[in-house]
mmCIF file of C-alpha atoms in Angstrom:
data_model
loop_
_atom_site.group_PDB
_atom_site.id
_atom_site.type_symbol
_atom_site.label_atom_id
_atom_site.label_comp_id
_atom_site.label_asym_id
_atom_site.label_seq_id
_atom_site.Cartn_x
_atom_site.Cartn_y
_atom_site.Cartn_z
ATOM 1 C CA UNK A 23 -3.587 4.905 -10.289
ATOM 2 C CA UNK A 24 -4.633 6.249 -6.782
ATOM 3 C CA UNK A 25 -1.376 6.876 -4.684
ATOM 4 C CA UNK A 26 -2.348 7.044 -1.077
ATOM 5 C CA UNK A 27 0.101 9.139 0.568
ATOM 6 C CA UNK A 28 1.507 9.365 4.506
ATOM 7 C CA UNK A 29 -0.955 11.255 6.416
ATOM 8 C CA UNK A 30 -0.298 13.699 8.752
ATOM 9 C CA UNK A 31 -2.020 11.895 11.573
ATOM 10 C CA UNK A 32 -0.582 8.305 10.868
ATOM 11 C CA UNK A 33 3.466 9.756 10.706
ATOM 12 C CA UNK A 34 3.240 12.382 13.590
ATOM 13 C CA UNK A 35 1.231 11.014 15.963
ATOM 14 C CA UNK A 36 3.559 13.242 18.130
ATOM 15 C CA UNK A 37 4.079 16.544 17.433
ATOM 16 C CA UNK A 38 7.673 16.191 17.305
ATOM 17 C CA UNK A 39 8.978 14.056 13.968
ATOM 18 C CA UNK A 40 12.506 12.100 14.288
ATOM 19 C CA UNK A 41 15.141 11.456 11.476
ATOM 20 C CA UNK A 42 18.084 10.709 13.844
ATOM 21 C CA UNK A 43 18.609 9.657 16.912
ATOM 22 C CA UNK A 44 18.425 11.796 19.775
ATOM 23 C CA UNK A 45 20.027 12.029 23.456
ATOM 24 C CA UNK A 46 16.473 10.985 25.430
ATOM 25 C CA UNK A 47 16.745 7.572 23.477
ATOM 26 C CA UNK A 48 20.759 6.949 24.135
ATOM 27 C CA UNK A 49 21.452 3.370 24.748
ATOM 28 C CA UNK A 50 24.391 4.026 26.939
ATOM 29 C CA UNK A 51 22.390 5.407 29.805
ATOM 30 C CA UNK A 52 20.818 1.684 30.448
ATOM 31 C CA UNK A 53 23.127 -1.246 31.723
ATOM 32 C CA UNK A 54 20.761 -4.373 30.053
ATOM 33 C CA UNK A 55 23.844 -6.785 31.670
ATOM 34 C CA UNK A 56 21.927 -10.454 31.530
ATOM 35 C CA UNK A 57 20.168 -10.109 28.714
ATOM 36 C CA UNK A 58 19.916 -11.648 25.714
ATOM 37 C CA UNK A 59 18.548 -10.772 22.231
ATOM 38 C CA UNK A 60 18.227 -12.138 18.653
ATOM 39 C CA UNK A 61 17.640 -10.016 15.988
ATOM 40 C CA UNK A 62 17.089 -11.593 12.603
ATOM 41 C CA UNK A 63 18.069 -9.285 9.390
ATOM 42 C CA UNK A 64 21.004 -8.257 10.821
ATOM 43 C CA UNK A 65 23.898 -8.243 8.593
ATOM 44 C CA UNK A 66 23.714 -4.781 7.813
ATOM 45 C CA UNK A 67 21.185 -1.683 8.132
ATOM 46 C CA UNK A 68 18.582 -1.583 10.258
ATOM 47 C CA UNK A 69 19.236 -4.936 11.743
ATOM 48 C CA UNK A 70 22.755 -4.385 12.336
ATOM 49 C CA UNK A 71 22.105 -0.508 13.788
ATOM 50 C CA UNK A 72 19.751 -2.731 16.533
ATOM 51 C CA UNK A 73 22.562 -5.171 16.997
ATOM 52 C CA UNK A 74 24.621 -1.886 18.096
ATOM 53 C CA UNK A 75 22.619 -0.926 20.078
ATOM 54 C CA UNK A 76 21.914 -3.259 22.280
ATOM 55 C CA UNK A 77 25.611 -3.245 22.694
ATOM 56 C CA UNK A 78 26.079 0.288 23.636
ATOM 57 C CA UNK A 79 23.467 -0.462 26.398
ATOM 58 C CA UNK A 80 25.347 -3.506 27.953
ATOM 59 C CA UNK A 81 23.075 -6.742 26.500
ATOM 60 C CA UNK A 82 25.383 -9.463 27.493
ATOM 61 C CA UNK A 83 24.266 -12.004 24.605
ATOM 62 C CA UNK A 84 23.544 -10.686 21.175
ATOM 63 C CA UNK A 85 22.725 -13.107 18.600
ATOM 64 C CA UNK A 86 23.141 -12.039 14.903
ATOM 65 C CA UNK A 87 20.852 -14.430 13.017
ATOM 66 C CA UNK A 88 21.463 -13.404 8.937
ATOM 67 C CA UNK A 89 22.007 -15.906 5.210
ATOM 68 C CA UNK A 90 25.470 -15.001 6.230
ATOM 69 C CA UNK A 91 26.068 -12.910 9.046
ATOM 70 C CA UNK A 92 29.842 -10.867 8.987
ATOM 71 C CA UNK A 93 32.403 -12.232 9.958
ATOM 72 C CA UNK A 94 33.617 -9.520 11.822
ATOM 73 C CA UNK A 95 30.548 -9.060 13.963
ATOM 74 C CA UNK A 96 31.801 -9.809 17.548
ATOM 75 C CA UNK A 97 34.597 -7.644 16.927
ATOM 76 C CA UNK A 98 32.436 -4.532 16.265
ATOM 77 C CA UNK A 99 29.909 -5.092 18.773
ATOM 78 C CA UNK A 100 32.705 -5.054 21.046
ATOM 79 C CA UNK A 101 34.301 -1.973 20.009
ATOM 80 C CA UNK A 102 30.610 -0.884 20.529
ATOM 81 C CA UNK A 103 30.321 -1.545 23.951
ATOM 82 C CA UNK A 104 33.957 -0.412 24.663
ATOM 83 C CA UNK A 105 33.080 3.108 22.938
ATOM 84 C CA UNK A 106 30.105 3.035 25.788
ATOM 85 C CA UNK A 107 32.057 1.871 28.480
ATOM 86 C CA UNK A 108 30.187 -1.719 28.604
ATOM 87 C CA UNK A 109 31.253 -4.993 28.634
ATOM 88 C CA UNK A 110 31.500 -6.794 25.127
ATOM 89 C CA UNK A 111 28.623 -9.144 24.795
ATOM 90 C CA UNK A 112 28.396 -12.584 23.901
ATOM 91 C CA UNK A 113 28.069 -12.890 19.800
ATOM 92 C CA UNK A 114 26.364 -15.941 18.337
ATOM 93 C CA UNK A 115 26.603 -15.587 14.806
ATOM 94 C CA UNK A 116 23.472 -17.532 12.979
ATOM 95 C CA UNK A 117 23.339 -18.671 9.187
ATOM 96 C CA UNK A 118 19.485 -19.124 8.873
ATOM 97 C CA UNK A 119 16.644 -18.987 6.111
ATOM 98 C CA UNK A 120 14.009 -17.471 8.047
ATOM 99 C CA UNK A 121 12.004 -19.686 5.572
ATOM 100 C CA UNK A 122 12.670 -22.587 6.772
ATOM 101 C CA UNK A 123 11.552 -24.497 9.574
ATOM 102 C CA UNK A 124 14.484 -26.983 10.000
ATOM 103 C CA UNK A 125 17.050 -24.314 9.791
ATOM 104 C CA UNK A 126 14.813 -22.002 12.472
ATOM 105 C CA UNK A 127 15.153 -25.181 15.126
ATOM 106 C CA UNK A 128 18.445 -25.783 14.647
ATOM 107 C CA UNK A 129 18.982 -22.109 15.448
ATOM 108 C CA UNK A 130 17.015 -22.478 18.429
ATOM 109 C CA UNK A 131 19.199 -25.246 19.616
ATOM 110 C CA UNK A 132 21.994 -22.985 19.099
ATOM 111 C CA UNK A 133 21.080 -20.304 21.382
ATOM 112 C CA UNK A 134 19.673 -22.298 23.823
ATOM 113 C CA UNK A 135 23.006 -24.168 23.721
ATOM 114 C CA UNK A 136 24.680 -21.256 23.371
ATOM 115 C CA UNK A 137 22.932 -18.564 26.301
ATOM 116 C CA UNK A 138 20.398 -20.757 27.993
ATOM 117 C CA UNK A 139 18.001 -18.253 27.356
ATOM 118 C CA UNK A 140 15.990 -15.494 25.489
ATOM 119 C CA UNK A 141 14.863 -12.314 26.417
ATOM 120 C CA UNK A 142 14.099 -10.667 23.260
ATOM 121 C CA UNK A 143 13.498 -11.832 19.271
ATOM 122 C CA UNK A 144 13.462 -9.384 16.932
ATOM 123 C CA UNK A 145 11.721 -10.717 13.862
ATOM 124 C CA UNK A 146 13.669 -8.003 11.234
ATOM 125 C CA UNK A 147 14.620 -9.883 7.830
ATOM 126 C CA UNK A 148 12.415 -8.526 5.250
ATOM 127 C CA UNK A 149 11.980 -8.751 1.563
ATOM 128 C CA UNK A 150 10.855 -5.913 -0.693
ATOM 129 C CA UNK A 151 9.483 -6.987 -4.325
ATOM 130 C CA UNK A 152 9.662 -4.168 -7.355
ATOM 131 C CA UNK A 153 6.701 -2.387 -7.969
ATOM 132 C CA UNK A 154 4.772 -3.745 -10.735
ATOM 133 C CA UNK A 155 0.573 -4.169 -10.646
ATOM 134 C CA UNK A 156 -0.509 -7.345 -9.649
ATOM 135 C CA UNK A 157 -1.588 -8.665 -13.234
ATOM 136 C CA UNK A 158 1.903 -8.185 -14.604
ATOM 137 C CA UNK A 159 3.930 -9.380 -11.558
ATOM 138 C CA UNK A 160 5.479 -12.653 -11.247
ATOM 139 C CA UNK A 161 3.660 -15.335 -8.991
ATOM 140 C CA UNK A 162 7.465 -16.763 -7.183
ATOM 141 C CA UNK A 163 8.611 -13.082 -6.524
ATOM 142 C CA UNK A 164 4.858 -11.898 -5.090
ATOM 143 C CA UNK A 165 4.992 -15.114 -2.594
ATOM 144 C CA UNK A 166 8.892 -14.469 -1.829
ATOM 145 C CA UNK A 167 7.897 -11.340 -0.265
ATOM 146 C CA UNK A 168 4.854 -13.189 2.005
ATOM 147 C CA UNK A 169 6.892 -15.944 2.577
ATOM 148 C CA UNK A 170 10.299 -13.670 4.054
ATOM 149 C CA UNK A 171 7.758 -10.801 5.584
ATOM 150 C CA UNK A 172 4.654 -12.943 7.629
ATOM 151 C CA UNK A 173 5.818 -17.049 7.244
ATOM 152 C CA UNK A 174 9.520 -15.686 8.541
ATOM 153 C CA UNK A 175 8.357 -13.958 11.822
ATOM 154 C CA UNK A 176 5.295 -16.903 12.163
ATOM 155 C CA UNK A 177 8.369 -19.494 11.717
ATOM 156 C CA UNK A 178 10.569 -18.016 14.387
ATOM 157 C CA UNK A 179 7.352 -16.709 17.139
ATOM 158 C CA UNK A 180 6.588 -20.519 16.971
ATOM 159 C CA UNK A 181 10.224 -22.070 17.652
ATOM 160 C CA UNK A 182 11.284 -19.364 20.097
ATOM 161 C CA UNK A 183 8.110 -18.923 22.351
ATOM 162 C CA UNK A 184 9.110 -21.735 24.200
ATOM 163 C CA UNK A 185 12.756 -20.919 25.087
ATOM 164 C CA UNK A 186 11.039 -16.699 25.314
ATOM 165 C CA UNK A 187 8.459 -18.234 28.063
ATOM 166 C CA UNK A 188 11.064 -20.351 29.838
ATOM 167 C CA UNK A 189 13.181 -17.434 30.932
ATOM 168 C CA UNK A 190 13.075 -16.765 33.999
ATOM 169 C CA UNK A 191 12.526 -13.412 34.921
ATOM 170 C CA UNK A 192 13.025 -12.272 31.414
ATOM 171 C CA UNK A 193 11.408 -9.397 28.908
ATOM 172 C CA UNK A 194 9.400 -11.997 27.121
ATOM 173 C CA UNK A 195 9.156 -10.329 24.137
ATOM 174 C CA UNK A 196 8.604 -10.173 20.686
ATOM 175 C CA UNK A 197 9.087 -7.722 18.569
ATOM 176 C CA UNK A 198 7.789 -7.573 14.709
ATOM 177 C CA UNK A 199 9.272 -5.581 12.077
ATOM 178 C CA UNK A 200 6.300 -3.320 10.105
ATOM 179 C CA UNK A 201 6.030 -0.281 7.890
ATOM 180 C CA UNK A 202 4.052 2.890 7.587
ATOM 181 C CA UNK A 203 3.515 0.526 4.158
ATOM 182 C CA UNK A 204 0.867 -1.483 6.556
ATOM 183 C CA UNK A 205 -1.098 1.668 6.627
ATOM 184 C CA UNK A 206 -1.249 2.951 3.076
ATOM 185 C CA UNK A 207 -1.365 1.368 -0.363
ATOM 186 C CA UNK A 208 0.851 2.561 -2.864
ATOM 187 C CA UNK A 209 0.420 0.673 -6.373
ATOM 188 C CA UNK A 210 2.654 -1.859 -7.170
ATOM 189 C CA UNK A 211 3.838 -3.092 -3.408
ATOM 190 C CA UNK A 212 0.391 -5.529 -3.062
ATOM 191 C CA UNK A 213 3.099 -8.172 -1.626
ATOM 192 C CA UNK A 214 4.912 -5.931 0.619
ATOM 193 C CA UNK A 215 2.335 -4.036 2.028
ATOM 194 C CA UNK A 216 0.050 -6.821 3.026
ATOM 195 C CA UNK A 217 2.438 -8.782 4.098
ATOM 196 C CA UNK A 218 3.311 -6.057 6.259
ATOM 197 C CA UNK A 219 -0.661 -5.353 7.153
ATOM 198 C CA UNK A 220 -1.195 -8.984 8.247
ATOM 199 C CA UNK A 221 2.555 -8.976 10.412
ATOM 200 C CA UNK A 222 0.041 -6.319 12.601
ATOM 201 C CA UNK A 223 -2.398 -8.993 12.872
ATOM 202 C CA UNK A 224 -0.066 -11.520 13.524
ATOM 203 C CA UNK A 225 1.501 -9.119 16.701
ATOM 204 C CA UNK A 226 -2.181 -9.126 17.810
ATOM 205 C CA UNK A 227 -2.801 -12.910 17.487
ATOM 206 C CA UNK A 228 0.772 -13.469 19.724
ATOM 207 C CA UNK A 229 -0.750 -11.317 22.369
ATOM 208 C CA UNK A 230 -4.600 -13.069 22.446
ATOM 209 C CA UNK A 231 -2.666 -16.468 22.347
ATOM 210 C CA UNK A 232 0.149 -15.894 24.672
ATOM 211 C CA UNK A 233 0.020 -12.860 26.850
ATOM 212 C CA UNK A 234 -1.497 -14.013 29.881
ATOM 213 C CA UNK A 235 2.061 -16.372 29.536
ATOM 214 C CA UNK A 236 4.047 -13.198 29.867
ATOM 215 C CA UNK A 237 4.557 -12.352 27.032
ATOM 216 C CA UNK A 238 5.066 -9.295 24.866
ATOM 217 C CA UNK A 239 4.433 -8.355 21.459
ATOM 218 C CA UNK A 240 4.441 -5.070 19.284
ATOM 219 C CA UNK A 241 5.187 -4.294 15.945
ATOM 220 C CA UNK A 242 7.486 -0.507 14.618
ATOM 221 C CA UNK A 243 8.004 0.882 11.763
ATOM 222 C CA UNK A 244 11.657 1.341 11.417
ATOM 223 C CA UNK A 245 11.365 5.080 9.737
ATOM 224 C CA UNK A 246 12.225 5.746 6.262
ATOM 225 C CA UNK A 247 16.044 4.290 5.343
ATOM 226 C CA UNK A 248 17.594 3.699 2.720
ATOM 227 C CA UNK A 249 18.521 0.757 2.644
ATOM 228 C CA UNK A 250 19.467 -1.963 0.067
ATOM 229 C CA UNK A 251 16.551 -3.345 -0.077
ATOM 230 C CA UNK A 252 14.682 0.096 -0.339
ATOM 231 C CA UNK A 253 16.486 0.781 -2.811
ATOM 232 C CA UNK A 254 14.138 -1.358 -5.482
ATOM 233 C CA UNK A 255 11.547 1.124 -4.475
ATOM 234 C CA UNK A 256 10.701 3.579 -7.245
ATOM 235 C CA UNK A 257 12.897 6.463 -7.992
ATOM 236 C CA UNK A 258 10.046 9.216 -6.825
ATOM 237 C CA UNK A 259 9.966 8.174 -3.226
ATOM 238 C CA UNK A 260 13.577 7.757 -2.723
ATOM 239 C CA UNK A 261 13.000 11.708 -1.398
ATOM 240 C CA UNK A 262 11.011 9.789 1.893
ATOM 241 C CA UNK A 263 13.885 7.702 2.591
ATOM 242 C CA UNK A 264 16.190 10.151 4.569
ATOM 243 C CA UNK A 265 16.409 8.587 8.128
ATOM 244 C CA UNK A 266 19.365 6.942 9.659
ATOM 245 C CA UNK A 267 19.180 3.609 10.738
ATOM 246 C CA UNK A 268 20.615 4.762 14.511
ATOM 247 C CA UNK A 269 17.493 6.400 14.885
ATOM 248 C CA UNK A 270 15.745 2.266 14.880
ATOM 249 C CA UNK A 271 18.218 0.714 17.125
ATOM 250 C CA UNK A 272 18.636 3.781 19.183
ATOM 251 C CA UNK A 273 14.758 3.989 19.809
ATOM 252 C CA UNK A 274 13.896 -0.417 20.087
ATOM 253 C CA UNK A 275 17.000 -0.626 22.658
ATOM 254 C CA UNK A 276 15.457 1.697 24.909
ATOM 255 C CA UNK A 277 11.876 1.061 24.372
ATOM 256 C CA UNK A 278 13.049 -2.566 25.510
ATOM 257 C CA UNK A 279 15.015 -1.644 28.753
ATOM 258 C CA UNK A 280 12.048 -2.274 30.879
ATOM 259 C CA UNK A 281 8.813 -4.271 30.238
ATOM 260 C CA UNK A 282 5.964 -1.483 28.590
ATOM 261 C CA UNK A 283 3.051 -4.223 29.227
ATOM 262 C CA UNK A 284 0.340 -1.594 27.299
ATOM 263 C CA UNK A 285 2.337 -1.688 24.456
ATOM 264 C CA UNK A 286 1.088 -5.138 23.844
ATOM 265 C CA UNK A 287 -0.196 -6.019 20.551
ATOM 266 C CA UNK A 288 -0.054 -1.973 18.938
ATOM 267 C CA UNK A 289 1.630 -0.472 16.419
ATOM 268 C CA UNK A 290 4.543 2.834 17.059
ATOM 269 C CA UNK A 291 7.196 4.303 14.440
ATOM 270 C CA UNK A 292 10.319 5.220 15.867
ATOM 271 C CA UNK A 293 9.924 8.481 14.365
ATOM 272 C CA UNK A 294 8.140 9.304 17.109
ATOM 273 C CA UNK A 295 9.561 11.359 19.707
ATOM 274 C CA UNK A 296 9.720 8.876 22.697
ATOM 275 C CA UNK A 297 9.355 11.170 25.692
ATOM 276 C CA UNK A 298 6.017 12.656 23.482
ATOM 277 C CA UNK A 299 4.739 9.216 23.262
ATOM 278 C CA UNK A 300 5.013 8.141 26.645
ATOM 279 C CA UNK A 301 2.857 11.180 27.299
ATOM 280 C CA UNK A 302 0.406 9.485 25.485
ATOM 281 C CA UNK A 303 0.408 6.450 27.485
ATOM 282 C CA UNK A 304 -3.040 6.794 29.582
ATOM 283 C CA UNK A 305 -4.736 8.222 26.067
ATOM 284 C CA UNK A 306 -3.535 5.244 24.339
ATOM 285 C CA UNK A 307 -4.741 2.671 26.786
ATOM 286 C CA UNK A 308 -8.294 4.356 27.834
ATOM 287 C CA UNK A 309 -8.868 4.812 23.560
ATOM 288 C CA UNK A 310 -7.342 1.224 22.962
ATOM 289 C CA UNK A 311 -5.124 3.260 20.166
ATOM 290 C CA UNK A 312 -2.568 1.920 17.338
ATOM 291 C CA UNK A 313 -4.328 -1.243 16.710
ATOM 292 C CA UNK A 314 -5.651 -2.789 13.554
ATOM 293 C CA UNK A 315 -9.624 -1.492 13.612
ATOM 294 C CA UNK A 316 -12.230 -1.139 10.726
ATOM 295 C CA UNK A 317 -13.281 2.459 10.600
ATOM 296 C CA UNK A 318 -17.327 2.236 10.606
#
């Protein structure tokens, strides 16, 4: 079977390549007092690195939206912001199935309830099938992965856009989690990678529909972390997955601190060094770069 590799050109689109966080990217050199974020997949890893960060850099309302979020949330959030010399924020902990419509809205009526607002959604809970070829895997497992991956983020874009485009003054935005996966095609993840191929689409469609409303969309790949759910992936790329989850929140936190409008509907990794990249702003824009496009 044909293994197509990371390329050299889709990873480092900067010349400078990111397993960690880094001092340009620091949260605690923003003060993001007023505003208020949901991040979905939080519990633990990457999620819960975002979560942290966002509290280092002084988001006042952070809602943890999870099957079952920790208990102990607020408490380390706060010790967060403490350690950063912030205010604790507001915790709203959230027991949702990102599957399921009824449980979405009644989250919705929770932060509304709960902050009056939203700033920022970040559609994170993911699902990662093992890697078996498609005539040998089974049908409910394949259409887990599509429904947690695309009919998740689809499910919470549609409930939250309103409350998103009702805030006034606010960021707006959406963001979608991805993968480098999107890119390639490694045998085995057909579920996975599409459904993280069509989550680009999906970033695009939120911008055509509703950016002339304000609002923002991109989509990031989080970097390679091991993770529990990475860890179905095969034994012989476990060797990829050596970045820290710090290196996600660390990079989304301050890539949100101020509205980047021509980041709209495109496509980064936060392995990419951030001061590099916004070097690349004009290039990006003028070549209409990181979108979905059929090479002809």
């Amino acid at each position: 079977m044909a293994t197509q590799d990371h390329k050299p050109d889709m990873m480092k689109f900067t010349p400078t390549f990111h397993n960690d966080t880094y001092p340009y990217i620091s949260p605690t050199q923003h003060n993001l007092s007023g505003l208020s974020v949901l991040i979905t997949g939080a519990s633990r890893g990457i999620g819960a690195a975002i979560a942290h960060s966002y509290a280092a850099a002084g988001a006042s309302h952070i809602a943890i939206a999870a099957r079952k979020p920790p208990t102990d949330i607020a408490t380390d959030l706060a010790a967060t912001a403490k350690a950063a010399s912030k205010d604790p924020p507001q915790v709203l902990s959230l027991a949702i199935d990102v599957t399921s419509q009824s449980s979405i809205d009644a989250s919705v009526k929770e932060v509304s309830a709960a902050f009056g607002r939203l700033d920022i959604l970040i559609n994170n809970a993911g699902y990662l099938e093992n890697f078996i070829p498609v005539a040998e895997s089974n049908p409910d497992e394949w259409w887990k992965t599509m429904d947690i991956n695309l009919r998740g983020p689809y499910l919470l874009s549609r409930a939250y856009l309103p409350l998103l485009l009702g805030a006034e003054g606010g960021r707006k935005t959406i963001l979608n989690t991805s993968s480098v996966g999107a890119l390639i095609k490694r045998p085995g993840a057909s579920a996975y990678q599409t459904s993280k191929f069509a989550l680009l689409r999906l970033t695009e469609f939120l911008e055509a529909e509703y950016g002339e409303q304000g609002l923002l969309c991109f989509a990031f790949h989080p970097g390679g972390v091991m993770t529990e759910l990475a860890k179905v992936m095969p034994a012989y790329t476990h060797h990829m997955l050596q970045d820290k989850p710090e290196l996600a929140g660390d990079t989304i936190a301050w890539l949100t601190a101020e509205k980047r409008e021509w980041l709209q509907g495109r496509y980064l990794s936060v392995n990419w060094d951030m001061e590099e990249f916004l070097a690349e702003k004009d290039r990006i824009v003028e070549e209409d770069l990181l979108r979905m496009k059929l090479a002809v």
